[in-house]
Amino acid sequence: MKAFMPAGRRRLAKSVVATVALGILLTGCGGTSATTPSSSAAAVDPASAEGAKGNISICGGKDASGIHKNTTAAFNKAHPGMTAKYTEIGSTTDEARTQAVQRLEGKSTECDIFMTDVIWTAEFASQGWLLDQTMLVEGIKDRLIPSTVKAVEYQDKYWATPFYTNAGLVYYLKDKVAKPKTWQQLYQEAAKAPGNGLVYQGKQYEGLTVNFLELLYSAGGEVLNDKGEVVVDNDTTRKVINFMADGIKNGSADKAVLTYNEDPTRLAYESGNFGYQRNWPHVYRLLNATKLAGKFDVAPLPSFDGSAKASGVLGGWNFSISAFSTNPAAAVAYINFATTPDWQKHVAMDNSQAPVNEAAYSAPEVLAKMPFAQQLLDSVKGAKPRPVSPVYPQISQAINKNVYSVLSGTATADEAVKKMAEEIETAKASF
Ligand code: GLC
C-alpha cells in the first residue's frame, strides 16, 4: 500500500491558498509554490481574536486525561459568546492522524483546530493544510520550553501553537520493586517474581516507535544523523531490539504488551499485577484515583548499561488551525486561552500533563498536585525529538513494523534492522 501521495497533496496545497480567502483576519497570502507552503499559506493575526464569536470545533485523539474536556469547559465559561467543543477522532495517535488527513484531504470544515502530534508538523505544513501561526507563537515563545517551539517549526515558520509537551516516565510499585537506574536493572528486577513485571506500549503503532527509540537513544543509537542520513543499520540497534525481545521471552515484560497502546497499558497496571509501567505523565493523576494510590512512585526513564545517560523521546500535542476552518478568529481566541500562564498551570494541576509554559513547573500550587514537576521538566528537557520529515509516518512505520516482527517472533533482529533501514530509505525517497 502506498500510504503517501506527495504529488496529489502538493496540488492540494495550491487549492488551499484559494480556499483560505478569509480576508479580515488572514494576512500574507504570497507566493504560489505548493511545495514550500511557508511562502504561500495564509497567516493568522493574533489580534483577530478580539471580537471573535461563534463555535469552535477541536478535533483530536482520545481525551484520556480529560484535558480537553476541562479546557473547553473553562473556555466556554469565560467566553459567553463562544462555544468550544472537543471531538475524539481516534484512540491512538495513528488513528487520529488518519482521521485528520482524511478530513483535510477532503477540505472538510468540520474541525477548526486539529490537535496535532509533534511528529506531524512537517507533513501537515508541507501539504498546505494549516494556517501559519508564526505571529501567534512569536508573541509567547519567550515563556515556552524551547523544544516545544522547535516542534511547531517548519521551513522557518510556526504552524501550530504548543499546548502540552510529553516525556516518558517509569511508574513503579515501591513495595515490590526498586527504582530503576538502568533498563538492564529494571528488566532483571521485573523478571524476579511474578507480579514484578513491566508493561509498556508494544502494539504495532507510533507508541512502539517511541518505546523502542527511548531505549535506542539511551544506548547511544539513532535513526537519522544530523545530515538526515539513515544510520540505523548497526549493532546498537540489533542489541536494543534483542534486549526487548528477550524481555518478552523471559517474562520481564508481559507478552500482552504486544497488544497495548497507552490506555490498555494503564489499565493492566491498575490491576496491581505488575511492578513497572512505562507511560506518560497523565497516568499519574489517573493512578492516584485507584487502589494503587500511595503505593507507586514516578521515576525518570533509566539509562542503558554502558551508556552515560538516559534519553527520552519528546512527545506532545499542538493546536493547528485548519486551512479550511470557517472560524479561525475563534480558534485563535481558544489557543490564546489555553496557553495563558494561568491555564498552563491547570494543565499540570488538573490533568497531570506537562505544560509548555516553563514557569508552571515551579509554581507552588502545581508542585502541591504534581510533586514530580521538576523531575518532569528535566525529562522533557532531556528528551530527543523523533526524526523530522514530511514522510515521518512512513519512517515510523518502518521502525515499529520491524521492531514488532522481532518482538512477536517472526523475524530475527538482523533481518528486521536491514529491512528497517531499507524501508526508511524508500520512505525518504518518496518525497
Ligand atoms: C503521546 C505523545 C505523542 C506520541 C504518542 C505515541 O500521545 O504525546 O507525541 O506520538 O504518545 O503513542
XYZ file of C-alpha atoms and ligand atoms in Angstrom:
443
model
C 0.000 0.000 0.000
C 1.280 3.433 -0.852
C 0.200 5.456 2.145
C 1.781 8.657 0.984
C 0.695 10.684 -2.023
C 3.087 13.562 -2.326
C 2.128 14.731 -5.791
C -1.589 14.844 -5.098
C -1.099 16.530 -1.818
C 1.227 19.107 -3.288
C -1.534 20.016 -5.686
C -3.856 20.288 -2.738
C -1.562 22.860 -1.183
C -2.288 25.195 -4.073
C -6.023 24.951 -3.706
C -5.737 25.689 -0.008
C -4.385 29.122 -0.794
C -7.540 29.864 -2.694
C -9.805 28.388 -0.062
C -8.422 30.471 2.760
C -9.513 33.764 1.320
C -10.970 34.648 4.697
C -9.783 38.232 4.248
C -10.326 40.007 7.527
C -8.002 38.112 9.739
C -5.626 36.350 7.455
C -2.592 38.019 6.063
C 0.357 37.191 3.904
C -1.010 35.153 1.002
C 2.076 35.488 -1.077
C 3.781 33.064 -3.422
C 2.330 30.086 -5.162
C 4.920 27.360 -4.691
C 2.941 24.395 -3.467
C 5.939 22.534 -2.096
C 7.002 25.482 0.027
C 3.822 26.352 1.879
C 5.789 28.678 4.124
C 5.691 31.198 1.303
C 2.083 30.599 0.304
C -0.075 29.773 3.315
C -2.274 32.332 4.985
C -1.186 33.632 8.369
C -3.391 34.235 11.383
C -3.270 37.573 13.096
C -3.303 37.330 16.924
C -5.458 40.482 17.089
C -8.224 38.681 15.205
C -9.307 37.036 18.474
C -10.805 40.312 19.645
C -14.483 40.256 18.877
C -14.427 36.574 17.902
C -17.686 34.716 18.366
C -19.458 31.505 17.444
C -18.474 27.854 17.564
C -15.035 26.290 17.682
C -14.645 22.645 16.859
C -11.475 20.974 18.119
C -10.653 17.501 16.826
C -8.032 15.182 18.232
C -7.188 11.846 19.798
C -8.819 10.176 22.767
C -9.073 12.564 25.700
C -7.731 10.023 28.200
C -6.531 12.597 30.701
C -9.614 14.810 30.437
C -7.511 17.833 29.479
C -9.718 18.805 26.532
C -12.924 18.369 28.494
C -11.571 20.701 31.195
C -10.138 23.242 28.792
C -13.271 23.564 26.657
C -15.460 23.830 29.782
C -13.276 26.564 31.304
C -13.077 28.422 28.000
C -16.837 28.330 27.483
C -17.438 29.633 30.994
C -15.066 32.550 30.436
C -16.348 33.366 26.913
C -20.155 33.586 26.834
C -20.224 34.425 23.109
C -18.309 31.341 22.049
C -18.713 27.589 22.353
C -15.767 25.239 22.047
C -16.392 21.530 21.573
C -13.858 18.691 21.518
C -14.415 15.676 19.264
C -12.368 12.500 19.631
C -11.325 11.231 16.224
C -9.128 8.268 17.163
C -7.972 6.183 20.085
C -4.264 6.293 19.165
C -2.145 8.961 17.536
C -2.047 6.849 14.341
C -5.832 6.733 14.167
C -6.181 10.423 14.933
C -3.735 11.215 12.134
C -5.587 9.057 9.611
C -8.857 10.754 10.531
C -7.320 14.232 10.372
C -5.695 13.521 6.999
C -8.984 12.249 5.577
C -10.761 15.425 6.624
C -8.009 17.706 5.362
C -7.722 15.937 2.035
C -11.494 16.306 1.670
C -11.277 20.018 2.642
C -13.730 19.363 5.443
C -14.795 22.345 7.521
C -15.779 20.116 10.459
C -12.711 20.899 12.574
C -11.357 24.414 13.153
C -8.488 23.134 15.251
C -6.716 19.823 14.891
C -4.690 18.662 17.865
C -1.502 17.678 16.080
C 1.151 15.375 17.451
C 4.684 16.882 17.420
C 5.631 14.433 14.666
C 3.055 15.745 12.186
C 4.193 19.358 11.816
C 6.421 18.848 8.769
C 3.870 16.697 6.947
C 0.811 18.862 7.616
C 2.639 22.125 6.917
C 4.188 20.805 3.718
C 0.732 19.858 2.432
C -0.610 23.372 2.971
C -3.268 22.132 5.372
C -2.526 24.601 8.164
C -2.709 28.314 8.726
C 0.588 29.956 9.553
C 0.724 30.761 13.289
C 4.101 32.483 13.271
C 2.813 35.748 14.716
C 0.946 33.962 17.470
C 3.928 31.872 18.530
C 6.343 34.820 18.286
C 4.228 36.605 20.866
C 4.518 33.892 23.536
C 7.596 31.856 22.714
C 9.860 33.501 25.304
C 7.959 31.739 28.062
C 7.761 28.349 26.368
C 10.194 25.430 26.694
C 12.425 25.797 23.589
C 11.967 22.203 22.351
C 8.188 22.719 22.247
C 8.640 25.735 19.989
C 11.061 23.849 17.764
C 8.452 21.132 17.345
C 5.996 23.500 15.632
C 8.571 24.977 13.257
C 8.887 24.026 9.606
C 10.734 25.995 6.957
C 11.293 28.961 9.275
C 7.656 29.428 10.246
C 5.440 28.197 13.076
C 2.498 26.044 12.008
C 0.924 25.346 15.369
C 0.979 26.581 18.953
C 2.225 24.133 21.593
C -0.366 23.067 24.173
C 1.265 20.373 26.268
C 4.542 18.522 25.962
C 5.355 14.951 26.925
C 8.138 12.696 28.129
C 8.019 9.038 29.126
C 8.238 8.052 32.787
C 8.533 4.821 34.735
C 5.873 4.146 37.345
C 6.894 1.555 39.959
C 5.284 -0.066 42.973
C 7.513 0.841 45.910
C 6.865 -2.276 47.992
C 7.597 -4.690 45.170
C 10.400 -3.297 43.032
C 13.318 -0.888 43.198
C 13.585 2.471 41.494
C 15.396 1.620 38.253
C 18.773 3.159 37.381
C 19.315 1.236 34.151
C 16.994 -0.609 31.783
C 19.000 -3.770 32.495
C 18.288 -3.452 36.227
C 14.634 -2.796 35.555
C 14.290 -5.864 33.322
C 16.138 -8.086 35.836
C 14.020 -6.936 38.738
C 10.886 -7.316 36.628
C 11.704 -10.991 35.929
C 12.483 -11.840 39.581
C 8.973 -12.594 40.738
C 5.536 -12.922 39.220
C 3.883 -9.597 39.796
C 7.068 -7.578 39.264
C 6.718 -7.368 35.503
C 6.845 -4.409 33.147
C 4.031 -3.146 30.937
C 4.602 -0.766 28.049
C 3.281 0.115 24.593
C 4.295 -2.787 22.353
C 1.456 -2.773 19.838
C 2.460 -2.057 16.241
C 1.913 1.734 16.098
C 3.605 5.014 16.951
C 3.775 4.152 20.650
C 6.092 1.234 19.881
C 8.306 3.539 17.843
C 8.566 5.757 20.923
C 9.181 2.891 23.381
C 11.891 1.492 21.114
C 13.542 4.866 20.473
C 13.722 5.559 24.208
C 15.949 2.519 24.557
C 17.829 3.146 21.326
C 18.609 6.786 22.163
C 19.685 5.782 25.684
C 22.021 3.176 24.203
C 23.584 5.892 22.041
C 21.861 4.874 18.791
C 19.864 6.941 16.333
C 17.799 6.555 13.166
C 18.863 9.550 11.086
C 22.026 11.536 11.699
C 22.294 15.341 11.614
C 22.561 15.264 7.837
C 19.370 13.202 7.586
C 21.205 10.041 6.514
C 19.843 6.669 7.637
C 22.243 5.298 10.260
C 20.083 2.650 11.921
C 21.687 -0.497 10.473
C 24.238 -1.272 13.172
C 24.933 -3.375 16.270
C 23.427 -0.899 18.718
C 20.034 -1.239 17.036
C 20.334 -5.035 16.977
C 21.310 -5.073 20.654
C 18.318 -2.953 21.681
C 15.792 -4.975 19.685
C 17.168 -8.234 21.076
C 17.044 -6.778 24.564
C 13.335 -6.001 24.157
C 12.562 -9.388 22.573
C 14.435 -11.277 25.322
C 12.458 -9.285 27.876
C 9.223 -10.660 26.481
C 10.605 -14.217 26.259
C 11.876 -14.323 29.823
C 8.834 -12.687 31.340
C 10.307 -9.280 32.271
C 7.593 -7.774 30.123
C 4.176 -9.348 29.869
C 3.511 -10.797 26.415
C 0.243 -8.892 26.307
C 2.225 -5.675 25.774
C 2.205 -6.651 22.092
C -1.434 -5.524 22.065
C -1.120 -2.454 24.304
C -1.294 1.200 23.469
C -1.293 3.780 26.293
C -4.719 3.138 27.821
C -4.589 -0.668 27.957
C -1.106 -0.344 29.497
C -2.502 1.891 32.222
C -5.499 -0.345 32.849
C -3.368 -3.506 33.047
C -1.116 -1.829 35.598
C -4.076 -0.723 37.698
C -4.764 -4.410 38.407
C -1.735 -4.344 40.723
C -0.266 -7.384 38.959
C 2.818 -5.596 37.664
C 5.798 -3.817 39.158
C 6.678 -1.331 36.430
C 4.827 0.665 33.843
C 6.272 2.877 31.099
C 3.773 5.588 30.302
C 3.250 9.363 30.057
C 2.706 11.829 32.927
C -1.103 11.944 32.600
C -1.201 8.461 34.128
C -0.077 9.920 37.472
C -3.429 11.544 38.222
C -5.445 8.568 36.983
C -3.361 6.093 39.003
C -3.799 8.233 42.095
C -7.527 7.656 41.814
C -7.100 3.846 42.075
C -6.270 1.375 44.846
C -2.589 1.898 43.974
C -2.627 5.481 45.298
C 0.276 5.945 47.715
C 1.859 2.670 46.624
C 3.582 3.864 43.478
C 6.252 6.363 42.631
C 7.425 8.027 39.433
C 10.971 7.791 38.092
C 12.701 9.249 35.043
C 13.477 6.774 32.275
C 16.594 4.790 33.153
C 19.835 4.737 31.175
C 21.056 1.792 29.105
C 24.021 -0.148 30.560
C 27.334 1.064 29.303
C 25.937 4.345 28.137
C 26.354 7.578 30.034
C 22.847 8.877 30.205
C 19.191 8.217 29.732
C 17.372 9.857 26.897
C 13.663 10.093 26.415
C 11.708 10.859 23.280
C 9.895 14.172 23.060
C 6.133 13.875 22.750
C 3.408 16.451 22.919
C 0.375 17.959 21.236
C -0.146 21.257 19.499
C -3.021 23.414 18.288
C -3.068 23.546 14.490
C -5.662 25.711 12.760
C -7.109 24.019 9.720
C -6.714 25.902 6.459
C -10.405 25.078 5.922
C -11.644 26.489 9.227
C -14.641 28.778 8.887
C -13.939 30.450 12.247
C -10.179 30.951 12.648
C -10.708 34.070 14.799
C -12.415 31.989 17.477
C -9.747 29.309 17.097
C -7.139 31.961 17.916
C -9.164 33.017 20.972
C -9.204 29.399 22.162
C -5.477 28.976 21.648
C -4.773 32.232 23.475
C -6.798 30.990 26.437
C -5.214 27.532 26.618
C -1.683 28.890 26.525
C -2.009 31.603 29.178
C 0.389 31.083 32.104
C -2.647 30.567 34.326
C -4.279 27.842 32.229
C -0.929 26.164 31.723
C -0.799 25.577 35.483
C -4.160 23.841 35.240
C -2.739 21.537 32.559
C -0.460 20.171 35.272
C -2.725 20.537 38.318
C -5.945 19.146 36.876
C -4.661 16.574 34.371
C -1.000 15.913 35.306
C 0.057 16.751 31.790
C 3.333 18.550 31.097
C 2.844 22.300 30.482
C 4.734 24.034 27.687
C 4.965 27.172 29.807
C 8.178 26.694 31.740
C 7.240 28.771 34.812
C 4.321 26.437 35.578
C 6.698 23.721 36.819
C 7.874 25.772 39.805
C 4.500 27.211 40.852
C 3.717 26.065 44.439
C 0.148 25.109 43.546
C 1.465 22.891 40.734
C 4.058 21.238 42.984
C 1.325 20.501 45.524
C -0.594 18.450 42.947
C 2.326 17.195 40.888
C 5.243 16.617 43.258
C 7.427 15.300 40.430
C 7.081 18.501 38.375
C 10.790 19.398 38.495
C 11.764 15.878 37.503
C 9.251 16.004 34.661
C 10.728 19.277 33.411
C 14.176 17.648 33.437
C 12.792 14.679 31.468
C 11.148 16.971 28.917
C 14.333 18.991 28.516
C 16.427 15.838 28.136
C 14.089 14.250 25.589
C 15.197 13.970 21.979
C 12.855 14.636 19.074
C 11.891 11.910 16.637
C 13.192 12.295 13.060
C 11.739 15.411 11.451
C 10.417 14.716 7.958
C 7.310 15.256 5.825
C 7.290 11.469 5.447
C 7.698 10.773 9.155
C 4.668 8.420 9.291
C 6.345 6.106 6.778
C 9.655 6.292 8.623
C 7.925 5.434 11.872
C 6.035 2.570 10.290
C 9.307 1.121 9.041
C 10.527 1.271 12.638
C 7.533 -0.118 14.505
C 6.656 -2.785 11.949
C 10.151 -4.265 12.038
C 10.637 -3.983 15.794
C 7.274 -5.685 16.209
C 8.273 -8.533 13.913
C 11.121 -9.415 16.282
C 9.088 -8.951 19.467
C 6.399 -11.237 18.090
C 8.936 -13.823 16.943
C 8.524 -13.652 13.173
C 11.941 -12.178 12.290
C 15.452 -12.007 13.682
C 16.907 -8.689 14.794
C 19.346 -8.869 11.901
C 16.603 -9.271 9.296
C 14.472 -6.600 10.933
C 17.213 -3.981 11.126
C 18.198 -4.445 7.468
C 14.573 -4.115 6.378
C 14.032 -1.126 8.640
C 16.948 0.723 7.045
C 15.771 -0.137 3.527
C 12.195 0.933 4.195
C 13.303 4.211 5.742
C 15.380 4.923 2.624
C 12.326 4.173 0.462
C 10.155 6.469 2.583
C 12.702 9.287 2.314
C 12.919 8.865 -1.449
C 9.133 9.205 -1.788
C 9.105 12.930 -1.033
C 1.776 10.594 23.240
C 2.786 11.645 22.806
C 2.908 11.668 21.313
C 3.261 10.286 20.817
C 2.241 9.269 21.269
C 2.644 7.856 20.902
O 0.492 10.974 22.866
O 2.442 12.913 23.306
O 3.881 12.606 20.894
O 3.414 10.250 19.420
O 2.072 9.336 22.673
O 1.657 6.947 21.205
